XYZ file of N, CA and C in Angstrom:
327
model
N 0.832 -1.193 0.000
C 0.000 0.000 0.000
C 0.877 1.259 0.000
N 1.975 1.194 0.745
C 2.872 2.352 0.785
C 3.503 2.606 -0.584
N 3.879 1.544 -1.288
C 4.432 1.711 -2.640
C 3.410 2.378 -3.554
N 2.157 1.937 -3.468
C 1.096 2.534 -4.282
C 0.906 4.004 -3.933
N 0.944 4.319 -2.647
C 0.770 5.706 -2.220
C 1.915 6.584 -2.735
N 3.146 6.096 -2.631
C 4.296 6.863 -3.127
C 4.237 7.025 -4.640
N 3.856 5.953 -5.329
C 3.735 6.023 -6.783
C 2.663 7.011 -7.203
N 1.538 7.005 -6.523
C 0.454 7.943 -6.820
C 0.886 9.374 -6.524
N 1.554 9.563 -5.406
C 2.080 10.891 -5.073
C 2.995 11.394 -6.193
N 3.904 10.530 -6.643
C 4.832 10.916 -7.712
C 4.078 11.232 -9.000
N 3.049 10.451 -9.310
C 2.260 10.691 -10.523
C 1.528 12.025 -10.469
N 1.112 12.423 -9.275
C 0.330 13.653 -9.119
C 1.233 14.888 -9.080
N 2.281 14.850 -8.282
C 3.101 16.060 -8.103
C 4.197 16.192 -9.148
N 4.479 15.097 -9.848
C 5.468 15.072 -10.925
C 6.795 15.734 -10.532
N 7.221 16.734 -11.276
C 8.545 17.322 -11.088
C 8.714 18.071 -9.765
N 7.622 18.360 -9.079
C 7.726 19.007 -7.763
C 8.421 18.096 -6.756
N 8.420 16.803 -7.045
C 9.082 15.835 -6.172
C 10.600 15.885 -6.331
N 11.067 16.471 -7.419
C 12.494 16.508 -7.732
C 13.196 17.632 -6.971
N 13.187 17.505 -5.661
C 13.888 18.431 -4.782
C 14.760 17.589 -3.848
N 15.946 18.072 -3.586
C 16.926 17.302 -2.821
C 16.363 16.798 -1.490
N 15.610 17.627 -0.792
C 15.095 17.208 0.517
C 14.087 16.063 0.383
N 13.289 16.061 -0.692
C 12.331 14.975 -0.899
C 13.044 13.697 -1.343
N 14.027 13.871 -2.213
C 14.793 12.714 -2.701
C 15.502 12.029 -1.539
N 16.058 12.802 -0.623
C 16.760 12.233 0.537
C 15.819 11.502 1.477
N 14.560 11.864 1.478
C 13.577 11.196 2.335
C 13.058 9.920 1.669
N 12.740 10.014 0.385
C 12.061 8.913 -0.310
C 13.010 7.823 -0.800
N 14.106 8.201 -1.415
C 14.914 7.216 -2.135
C 15.722 6.247 -1.257
N 16.365 6.681 -0.175
C 17.159 5.701 0.583
C 16.376 4.471 1.063
N 15.161 4.616 1.628
C 14.449 3.397 2.030
C 14.010 2.534 0.847
N 13.675 3.169 -0.268
C 13.275 2.392 -1.444
C 14.456 1.610 -2.013
N 15.596 2.245 -2.108
C 16.788 1.566 -2.627
C 17.261 0.494 -1.645
N 17.129 0.754 -0.363
C 17.482 -0.263 0.640
C 16.622 -1.512 0.430
N 15.325 -1.320 0.255
C 14.411 -2.439 0.032
C 14.728 -3.111 -1.301
N 15.026 -2.333 -2.319
C 15.405 -2.838 -3.645
C 16.596 -3.785 -3.523
N 17.555 -3.419 -2.700
C 18.754 -4.239 -2.517
C 18.512 -5.459 -1.633
N 17.536 -5.390 -0.753
C 17.249 -6.506 0.162
C 16.450 -7.632 -0.492
N 15.544 -7.292 -1.389
C 14.671 -8.293 -1.990
C 15.421 -9.146 -3.000
N 15.108 -10.435 -3.014
C 15.739 -11.333 -3.981
C 15.096 -11.142 -5.353
N 15.742 -11.682 -6.357
C 15.245 -11.548 -7.725
C 13.935 -12.289 -7.959
N 13.596 -13.228 -7.097
C 12.366 -14.004 -7.251
C 11.253 -13.541 -6.312
N 11.534 -12.592 -5.466
C 10.568 -12.142 -4.467
C 9.413 -11.395 -5.135
N 8.177 -11.859 -4.945
C 7.039 -11.164 -5.550
C 6.847 -9.735 -5.028
N 7.420 -9.417 -3.878
C 7.333 -8.050 -3.348
C 8.146 -7.067 -4.183
N 8.978 -7.587 -5.064
C 9.756 -6.723 -5.949
C 8.849 -6.055 -6.997
N 7.753 -6.709 -7.369
C 6.875 -6.177 -8.410
C 6.198 -4.860 -8.019
N 5.602 -4.744 -6.823
C 5.041 -3.431 -6.456
C 6.119 -2.353 -6.319
N 7.310 -2.764 -5.907
C 8.414 -1.808 -5.807
C 8.814 -1.314 -7.196
N 8.807 -2.212 -8.183
C 9.047 -1.819 -9.573
C 8.075 -0.731 -10.001
N 6.805 -0.955 -9.752
C 5.784 0.017 -10.153
C 5.981 1.361 -9.471
N 6.318 1.324 -8.199
C 6.569 2.545 -7.441
C 7.773 3.295 -8.014
N 8.867 2.567 -8.243
C 10.076 3.197 -8.767
C 9.866 3.759 -10.175
N 9.005 3.129 -10.948
C 8.701 3.640 -12.282
C 8.087 5.034 -12.191
N 7.115 5.190 -11.316
C 6.472 6.493 -11.146
C 7.431 7.517 -10.564
N 8.218 7.087 -9.603
C 9.161 8.016 -8.965
C 10.249 8.436 -9.946
N 10.768 7.499 -10.733
C 11.799 7.838 -11.720
C 11.258 8.845 -12.734
N 10.030 8.645 -13.173
C 9.427 9.590 -14.126
C 9.258 10.968 -13.496
N 8.859 11.001 -12.247
C 8.656 12.285 -11.571
C 9.981 12.994 -11.283
N 10.981 12.234 -10.862
C 12.258 12.855 -10.507
C 13.061 13.284 -11.730
N 12.895 12.601 -12.824
C 13.689 12.944 -14.007
C 15.165 12.816 -13.707
N 15.902 13.910 -13.851
C 17.349 13.882 -13.622
C 17.700 13.622 -12.154
N 16.766 13.863 -11.260
C 17.008 13.587 -9.842
C 17.155 12.104 -9.550
N 16.686 11.265 -10.478
C 16.808 9.818 -10.316
C 18.161 9.306 -10.821
N 18.926 10.153 -11.477
C 20.188 9.745 -12.111
C 21.145 8.992 -11.181
N 21.341 9.404 -9.921
C 22.268 8.655 -9.070
C 21.811 7.216 -8.781
N 20.524 6.976 -8.901
C 19.967 5.655 -8.589
C 19.785 4.804 -9.838
N 19.874 5.420 -10.997
C 19.582 4.729 -12.250
C 20.546 3.587 -12.581
N 21.872 3.757 -12.445
C 22.756 2.657 -12.856
C 22.499 1.332 -12.135
N 22.407 1.300 -10.792
C 22.157 0.000 -10.165
C 20.768 -0.565 -10.477
N 19.776 0.306 -10.627
C 18.431 -0.158 -10.969
C 18.446 -0.731 -12.389
N 19.089 -0.029 -13.303
C 19.179 -0.495 -14.682
C 19.898 -1.839 -14.769
N 21.019 -1.969 -14.083
C 21.784 -3.225 -14.130
C 20.974 -4.399 -13.593
N 20.238 -4.169 -12.513
C 19.430 -5.263 -11.974
C 18.293 -5.612 -12.925
N 17.695 -4.616 -13.527
C 16.640 -4.882 -14.503
C 17.179 -5.703 -15.670
N 18.351 -5.364 -16.148
C 18.957 -6.130 -17.238
C 19.233 -7.568 -16.795
N 19.697 -7.733 -15.569
C 19.945 -9.067 -15.029
C 18.648 -9.867 -14.950
N 17.580 -9.240 -14.488
C 16.287 -9.912 -14.386
C 15.733 -10.284 -15.765
N 15.922 -9.426 -16.735
C 15.493 -9.741 -18.097
C 16.243 -10.964 -18.604
N 17.553 -10.960 -18.404
C 18.374 -12.089 -18.859
C 17.948 -13.391 -18.175
N 17.800 -13.358 -16.867
C 17.404 -14.556 -16.110
C 16.059 -15.084 -16.600
N 15.104 -14.196 -16.780
C 13.765 -14.630 -17.169
C 13.687 -15.081 -18.623
N 14.484 -14.503 -19.507
C 14.529 -14.995 -20.880
C 15.155 -16.388 -20.932
N 16.177 -16.612 -20.119
C 16.787 -17.943 -20.061
C 15.782 -18.957 -19.516
N 15.084 -18.592 -18.449
C 14.064 -19.497 -17.893
C 13.003 -19.817 -18.935
N 12.575 -18.809 -19.663
C 11.556 -19.001 -20.680
C 12.064 -19.924 -21.787
N 13.313 -19.750 -22.190
C 13.907 -20.603 -23.216
C 13.977 -22.043 -22.753
N 14.366 -22.248 -21.512
C 14.442 -23.598 -20.961
C 13.063 -24.248 -20.976
N 12.043 -23.505 -20.580
C 10.687 -24.049 -20.587
C 10.244 -24.416 -21.995
N 10.519 -23.555 -22.942
C 10.080 -23.794 -24.316
C 10.781 -25.013 -24.908
N 12.080 -25.121 -24.698
C 12.845 -26.179 -25.355
C 12.858 -27.504 -24.607
N 12.730 -27.462 -23.293
C 12.867 -28.698 -22.542
C 11.585 -29.182 -21.878
N 10.734 -28.264 -21.469
C 9.538 -28.678 -20.734
C 8.353 -28.895 -21.668
N 8.055 -27.914 -22.505
C 6.850 -27.978 -23.325
C 6.808 -29.159 -24.294
N 7.916 -29.534 -24.939
C 7.807 -30.665 -25.870
C 7.384 -31.975 -25.198
N 7.645 -32.109 -23.910
C 7.347 -33.357 -23.205
C 6.134 -33.247 -22.297
N 5.506 -32.105 -22.288
C 4.382 -31.879 -21.388
C 3.074 -31.864 -22.161
N 2.058 -32.444 -21.556
C 0.738 -32.387 -22.168
C 0.034 -31.078 -21.813
N 0.533 -30.387 -20.794
C -0.050 -29.113 -20.369
C 0.801 -27.969 -20.900
N 0.141 -26.922 -21.337
C 0.845 -25.732 -21.813
C 0.598 -24.602 -20.824
N 1.406 -24.565 -19.782
C 1.250 -23.533 -18.759
C 1.969 -22.266 -19.204
N 1.320 -21.115 -19.034
C 2.010 -19.869 -19.379
C 3.154 -19.620 -18.401
N 4.221 -19.032 -18.879
C 5.359 -18.721 -18.016
C 5.069 -17.460 -17.217
N 5.741 -17.307 -16.108
C 5.620 -16.110 -15.278
C 6.401 -14.985 -15.947
N 5.695 -13.981 -16.445
C 6.354 -12.917 -17.209
C 6.381 -11.579 -16.481
N 5.846 -11.533 -15.279
C 5.773 -10.248 -14.579
C 7.139 -9.608 -14.374
N 8.122 -10.406 -13.971
C 9.462 -9.847 -13.750
C 10.060 -9.353 -15.058
N 9.810 -10.065 -16.120
C 10.334 -9.667 -17.430
C 9.687 -8.356 -17.878
N 8.396 -8.262 -17.753
C 7.674 -7.060 -18.183
C 8.058 -5.863 -17.314
N 8.073 -6.034 -16.018
C 8.399 -4.922 -15.129
C 9.840 -4.449 -15.299
N 10.741 -5.375 -15.552
C 12.148 -4.999 -15.749
C 12.288 -4.108 -16.958
């Protein structure tokens, strides 16, 4: 709920959020949580949505946080594309069920 509230706040106030005092309040706990959650943790998905809104609102104010967020997103894309490839080539040909793969991490990344 807090992620949704922060994301909504960022969507509403937009560039007004891009002030050093606000960035110092909002970003450290979000980045701390970003670093604590594992790549498979479903709690990462609401954080993704929150950070998307905050990054758009902060614009250049998000620049110090962008490199580690970008690198992790690229890592998550790579991991999930590999998982998807493994499912397509090794699981589906031998399975009678065609289960959709979990794509939320790929899409959010």
